[in-house]
Amino acid sequence: MSTVIEDLVARKVLNSRGEETIEVDVVTTSSFGRASAPSGASRGKAEVVPFPQGGVDQAVRKVDEVIAPEIVGLNADFQEEIDRTLHELDGSKNFRIIGGNTAFAISLANAEAAANSYGLLLFQYLGGYVTHELPYPLGNVISGGRHTSGKTPDIQEFLVIPYGAESVLDAVIANAKVHKRIGEILRKKDKLFGGGRSDEGAWIANIGNIEALDVLAEACEEVGNEVGFECGLGLDLAASTFWNAKQKMYVYSREEKKRDKGEQLDYVLQLIKNYHLVYVEDPFHEEDFKGFAEITRKVKNCLICGDDLFVTNVERLNRGIKIHAANSLIIKVNQIGTLTDAWETVETAKRAGYIPVMSHRSGDTCDWHIAHLAVAFGCPIIKTGVVEGARIAKLNELIRIEEFLGERAKMASLPIS
Ligand code: PGA
Ligand code: ZN
């Protein structure tokens, strides 16, 4: 058989933050696949454990000594079997023995090796011939919260999504224009603005939440007029990062304001209305399923997305679906470990009418796999920044996929307007 795995090689590499992470090569009789794991700065509590005790060194050792002997000899075609074997070798519920990032890198490198053995691109191999819908790029243009330090907004991410674009290329260029325009506006507003950027390439500025939204709105409108299609506004509040469980308050340090649950709901609803937000991620902390349900009931044409809330975990998603908490979710494969697990979550989401958003992590590598996963899994949105090398790697791959699909390429449809 041509797809029998002959070797599994793990090594320590760095991510875009300069942190150590794991990269894995899967070698089959006729092909090769490689993947490295990203890592988050505002991780959900219910995510799998990224590395075993002992960190990346221990993860690499586990691949050499424990995992490779079991995986070598299996067939890369059987993704589910590979992923099941990883679970069995780990034996825990949260990959704390081998590390979720170890499982992630093996799972993805395996899929790529299988695709390569057939001479197919990863999205074709996973999605099949009929796959032809492309996601809208959603990206961070102003940073705050845990992605920054100093006098920045409390809200973690101010986002743009050019949902009126007719192609990926147009959309990616529009996002870059919005990013550039924001830089110009910030420079004019603040003579001390130093042009600093966060891990995801978004601007770091000494402004508050409302000021940041005003700047974003101005840039989106100007660029929208220039390119001739709608560039929508979004936020990732990452509210768990400023939720004080003892006080039961959302603590906005920059604004020197605290908001209880009800005030938080009113505040976010007001922002959605005033700025015509089409996307709001994690407006409540990660255990407040009811808060998510309440806000979802009260909005129209706006995606309420769960990231830390669901952590790509199908059990947590099902809990949300039962009470209609959120109408969208972030898919970060390394929050759950393997491709099979992530796919199960995506399937469940789609059946329930939730919009899956394939996402990078703030510390990422130049791997482009998520561009293929977004297309293959039918995610109408890909959240992967706007500028910065690790983000551009994914966006450029998406442009190549669009070119490859040619006339068959079609932008996904989105329930926002
Ligand atoms: P991360 O989170 O820093 O954990 O990648 C980014 C996000 O909240 O979307
Ligand atoms: Zn998030």
PDB file of N, CA, C and O in Angstrom, residues 31-64:
ATOM      1  N   SER A  31       4.835   9.484   0.119  1.00  0.00           N
ATOM      2  CA  SER A  31       4.607  10.923   0.316  1.00  0.00           C
ATOM      3  C   SER A  31       5.077  11.407   1.686  1.00  0.00           C
ATOM      4  O   SER A  31       5.599  10.636   2.500  1.00  0.00           O
ATOM      5  N   PHE A  32       4.782  12.685   1.915  1.00  0.00           N
ATOM      6  CA  PHE A  32       5.304  13.358   3.083  1.00  0.00           C
ATOM      7  C   PHE A  32       4.297  14.437   3.522  1.00  0.00           C
ATOM      8  O   PHE A  32       3.677  15.086   2.693  1.00  0.00           O
ATOM      9  N   GLY A  33       4.110  14.614   4.834  1.00  0.00           N
ATOM     10  CA  GLY A  33       3.262  15.696   5.331  1.00  0.00           C
ATOM     11  C   GLY A  33       3.913  16.325   6.549  1.00  0.00           C
ATOM     12  O   GLY A  33       4.608  15.645   7.310  1.00  0.00           O
ATOM     13  N   ARG A  34       3.737  17.628   6.711  1.00  0.00           N
ATOM     14  CA  ARG A  34       4.377  18.310   7.845  1.00  0.00           C
ATOM     15  C   ARG A  34       3.403  19.305   8.454  1.00  0.00           C
ATOM     16  O   ARG A  34       2.709  20.014   7.728  1.00  0.00           O
ATOM     17  N   ALA A  35       3.366  19.378   9.786  1.00  0.00           N
ATOM     18  CA  ALA A  35       2.524  20.374  10.462  1.00  0.00           C
ATOM     19  C   ALA A  35       3.142  20.770  11.787  1.00  0.00           C
ATOM     20  O   ALA A  35       3.784  19.962  12.456  1.00  0.00           O
ATOM     21  N   SER A  36       2.934  22.053  12.155  1.00  0.00           N
ATOM     22  CA  SER A  36       3.400  22.525  13.459  1.00  0.00           C
ATOM     23  C   SER A  36       2.226  23.157  14.206  1.00  0.00           C
ATOM     24  O   SER A  36       1.264  23.624  13.589  1.00  0.00           O
ATOM     25  N   ALA A  37       2.335  23.168  15.534  1.00  0.00           N
ATOM     26  CA  ALA A  37       1.198  23.590  16.356  1.00  0.00           C
ATOM     27  C   ALA A  37       1.286  25.062  16.753  1.00  0.00           C
ATOM     28  O   ALA A  37       2.357  25.544  17.114  1.00  0.00           O
ATOM     29  N   PRO A  38       0.137  25.757  16.706  1.00  0.00           N
ATOM     30  CA  PRO A  38       0.093  27.152  17.171  1.00  0.00           C
ATOM     31  C   PRO A  38      -0.175  27.190  18.683  1.00  0.00           C
ATOM     32  O   PRO A  38      -0.388  26.141  19.290  1.00  0.00           O
ATOM     33  N   SER A  39      -0.155  28.394  19.261  1.00  0.00           N
ATOM     34  CA  SER A  39      -0.552  28.441  20.677  1.00  0.00           C
ATOM     35  C   SER A  39      -1.224  29.770  21.013  1.00  0.00           C
ATOM     36  O   SER A  39      -0.945  30.804  20.410  1.00  0.00           O
ATOM     37  N   GLY A  40      -2.121  29.706  21.997  1.00  0.00           N
ATOM     38  CA  GLY A  40      -2.940  30.864  22.329  1.00  0.00           C
ATOM     39  C   GLY A  40      -2.395  31.661  23.504  1.00  0.00           C
ATOM     40  O   GLY A  40      -1.597  31.162  24.301  1.00  0.00           O
ATOM     41  N   ALA A  41      -2.837  32.936  23.584  1.00  0.00           N
ATOM     42  CA  ALA A  41      -2.483  33.780  24.733  1.00  0.00           C
ATOM     43  C   ALA A  41      -3.702  33.960  25.641  1.00  0.00           C
ATOM     44  O   ALA A  41      -3.567  34.262  26.813  1.00  0.00           O
ATOM     45  N   SER A  42      -4.901  33.773  25.064  1.00  0.00           N
ATOM     46  CA  SER A  42      -6.100  33.866  25.905  1.00  0.00           C
ATOM     47  C   SER A  42      -6.855  32.546  25.769  1.00  0.00           C
ATOM     48  O   SER A  42      -7.914  32.463  25.179  1.00  0.00           O
ATOM     49  N   ARG A  43      -6.248  31.517  26.321  1.00  0.00           N
ATOM     50  CA  ARG A  43      -6.769  30.168  26.146  1.00  0.00           C
ATOM     51  C   ARG A  43      -7.988  29.934  27.024  1.00  0.00           C
ATOM     52  O   ARG A  43      -8.077  30.426  28.138  1.00  0.00           O
ATOM     53  N   GLY A  44      -8.932  29.130  26.477  1.00  0.00           N
ATOM     54  CA  GLY A  44     -10.109  28.767  27.258  1.00  0.00           C
ATOM     55  C   GLY A  44      -9.735  27.735  28.316  1.00  0.00           C
ATOM     56  O   GLY A  44      -8.849  26.908  28.089  1.00  0.00           O
ATOM     57  N   LYS A  45     -10.414  27.793  29.462  1.00  0.00           N
ATOM     58  CA  LYS A  45     -10.085  26.852  30.546  1.00  0.00           C
ATOM     59  C   LYS A  45     -10.358  25.406  30.161  1.00  0.00           C
ATOM     60  O   LYS A  45      -9.704  24.494  30.656  1.00  0.00           O
ATOM     61  N   ALA A  46     -11.345  25.198  29.287  1.00  0.00           N
ATOM     62  CA  ALA A  46     -11.732  23.825  28.941  1.00  0.00           C
ATOM     63  C   ALA A  46     -10.965  23.267  27.738  1.00  0.00           C
ATOM     64  O   ALA A  46     -11.274  22.185  27.249  1.00  0.00           O
ATOM     65  N   GLU A  47      -9.950  23.994  27.271  1.00  0.00           N
ATOM     66  CA  GLU A  47      -9.139  23.465  26.168  1.00  0.00           C
ATOM     67  C   GLU A  47      -8.340  22.246  26.634  1.00  0.00           C
ATOM     68  O   GLU A  47      -8.044  22.120  27.830  1.00  0.00           O
ATOM     69  N   VAL A  48      -7.920  21.418  25.678  1.00  0.00           N
ATOM     70  CA  VAL A  48      -7.018  20.321  26.043  1.00  0.00           C
ATOM     71  C   VAL A  48      -5.673  20.920  26.474  1.00  0.00           C
ATOM     72  O   VAL A  48      -5.364  22.071  26.174  1.00  0.00           O
ATOM     73  N   VAL A  49      -4.880  20.112  27.168  1.00  0.00           N
ATOM     74  CA  VAL A  49      -3.569  20.582  27.657  1.00  0.00           C
ATOM     75  C   VAL A  49      -2.580  20.571  26.484  1.00  0.00           C
ATOM     76  O   VAL A  49      -2.430  19.536  25.827  1.00  0.00           O
ATOM     77  N   PRO A  50      -1.922  21.692  26.187  1.00  0.00           N
ATOM     78  CA  PRO A  50      -1.095  21.741  24.959  1.00  0.00           C
ATOM     79  C   PRO A  50       0.125  20.809  24.965  1.00  0.00           C
ATOM     80  O   PRO A  50       0.426  20.161  23.976  1.00  0.00           O
ATOM     81  N   PHE A  51       0.830  20.764  26.104  1.00  0.00           N
ATOM     82  CA  PHE A  51       2.036  19.920  26.151  1.00  0.00           C
ATOM     83  C   PHE A  51       2.046  19.099  27.439  1.00  0.00           C
ATOM     84  O   PHE A  51       1.505  19.526  28.452  1.00  0.00           O
ATOM     85  N   PRO A  52       2.676  17.934  27.382  1.00  0.00           N
ATOM     86  CA  PRO A  52       2.788  17.145  28.616  1.00  0.00           C
ATOM     87  C   PRO A  52       3.716  17.849  29.606  1.00  0.00           C
ATOM     88  O   PRO A  52       4.415  18.792  29.225  1.00  0.00           O
ATOM     89  N   GLN A  53       3.735  17.383  30.833  1.00  0.00           N
ATOM     90  CA  GLN A  53       4.703  17.931  31.792  1.00  0.00           C
ATOM     91  C   GLN A  53       6.095  17.739  31.227  1.00  0.00           C
ATOM     92  O   GLN A  53       6.418  16.661  30.737  1.00  0.00           O
ATOM     93  N   GLY A  54       6.896  18.789  31.255  1.00  0.00           N
ATOM     94  CA  GLY A  54       8.221  18.680  30.626  1.00  0.00           C
ATOM     95  C   GLY A  54       8.246  19.418  29.299  1.00  0.00           C
ATOM     96  O   GLY A  54       9.290  19.496  28.651  1.00  0.00           O
ATOM     97  N   GLY A  55       7.090  19.930  28.879  1.00  0.00           N
ATOM     98  CA  GLY A  55       7.023  20.808  27.706  1.00  0.00           C
ATOM     99  C   GLY A  55       7.309  20.147  26.373  1.00  0.00           C
ATOM    100  O   GLY A  55       7.101  18.932  26.208  1.00  0.00           O
ATOM    101  N   VAL A  56       7.832  20.937  25.465  1.00  0.00           N
ATOM    102  CA  VAL A  56       8.036  20.472  24.084  1.00  0.00           C
ATOM    103  C   VAL A  56       9.055  19.322  24.040  1.00  0.00           C
ATOM    104  O   VAL A  56       8.885  18.354  23.289  1.00  0.00           O
ATOM    105  N   ASP A  57      10.108  19.411  24.875  1.00  0.00           N
ATOM    106  CA  ASP A  57      11.124  18.334  24.888  1.00  0.00           C
ATOM    107  C   ASP A  57      10.478  16.992  25.205  1.00  0.00           C
ATOM    108  O   ASP A  57      10.753  15.975  24.562  1.00  0.00           O
ATOM    109  N   GLN A  58       9.608  17.027  26.195  1.00  0.00           N
ATOM    110  CA  GLN A  58       8.940  15.790  26.601  1.00  0.00           C
ATOM    111  C   GLN A  58       7.991  15.305  25.499  1.00  0.00           C
ATOM    112  O   GLN A  58       7.883  14.104  25.245  1.00  0.00           O
ATOM    113  N   ALA A  59       7.324  16.258  24.833  1.00  0.00           N
ATOM    114  CA  ALA A  59       6.403  15.899  23.746  1.00  0.00           C
ATOM    115  C   ALA A  59       7.176  15.197  22.622  1.00  0.00           C
ATOM    116  O   ALA A  59       6.741  14.163  22.099  1.00  0.00           O
ATOM    117  N   VAL A  60       8.336  15.755  22.273  1.00  0.00           N
ATOM    118  CA  VAL A  60       9.152  15.162  21.203  1.00  0.00           C
ATOM    119  C   VAL A  60       9.602  13.752  21.613  1.00  0.00           C
ATOM    120  O   VAL A  60       9.550  12.801  20.829  1.00  0.00           O
ATOM    121  N   ARG A  61       9.998  13.639  22.890  1.00  0.00           N
ATOM    122  CA  ARG A  61      10.420  12.327  23.397  1.00  0.00           C
ATOM    123  C   ARG A  61       9.277  11.312  23.316  1.00  0.00           C
ATOM    124  O   ARG A  61       9.461  10.168  22.926  1.00  0.00           O
ATOM    125  N   LYS A  62       8.077  11.766  23.643  1.00  0.00           N
ATOM    126  CA  LYS A  62       6.924  10.853  23.602  1.00  0.00           C
ATOM    127  C   LYS A  62       6.644  10.382  22.179  1.00  0.00           C
ATOM    128  O   LYS A  62       6.260   9.237  21.956  1.00  0.00           O
ATOM    129  N   VAL A  63       6.825  11.290  21.216  1.00  0.00           N
ATOM    130  CA  VAL A  63       6.613  10.883  19.822  1.00  0.00           C
ATOM    131  C   VAL A  63       7.615   9.787  19.469  1.00  0.00           C
ATOM    132  O   VAL A  63       7.253   8.732  18.940  1.00  0.00           O
ATOM    133  N   ASP A  64       8.888  10.024  19.804  1.00  0.00           N
ATOM    134  CA  ASP A  64       9.938   9.055  19.471  1.00  0.00           C
ATOM    135  C   ASP A  64       9.711   7.707  20.142  1.00  0.00           C
ATOM    136  O   ASP A  64       9.796   6.653  19.513  1.00  0.00           O
TER     137      ASP A  64
END
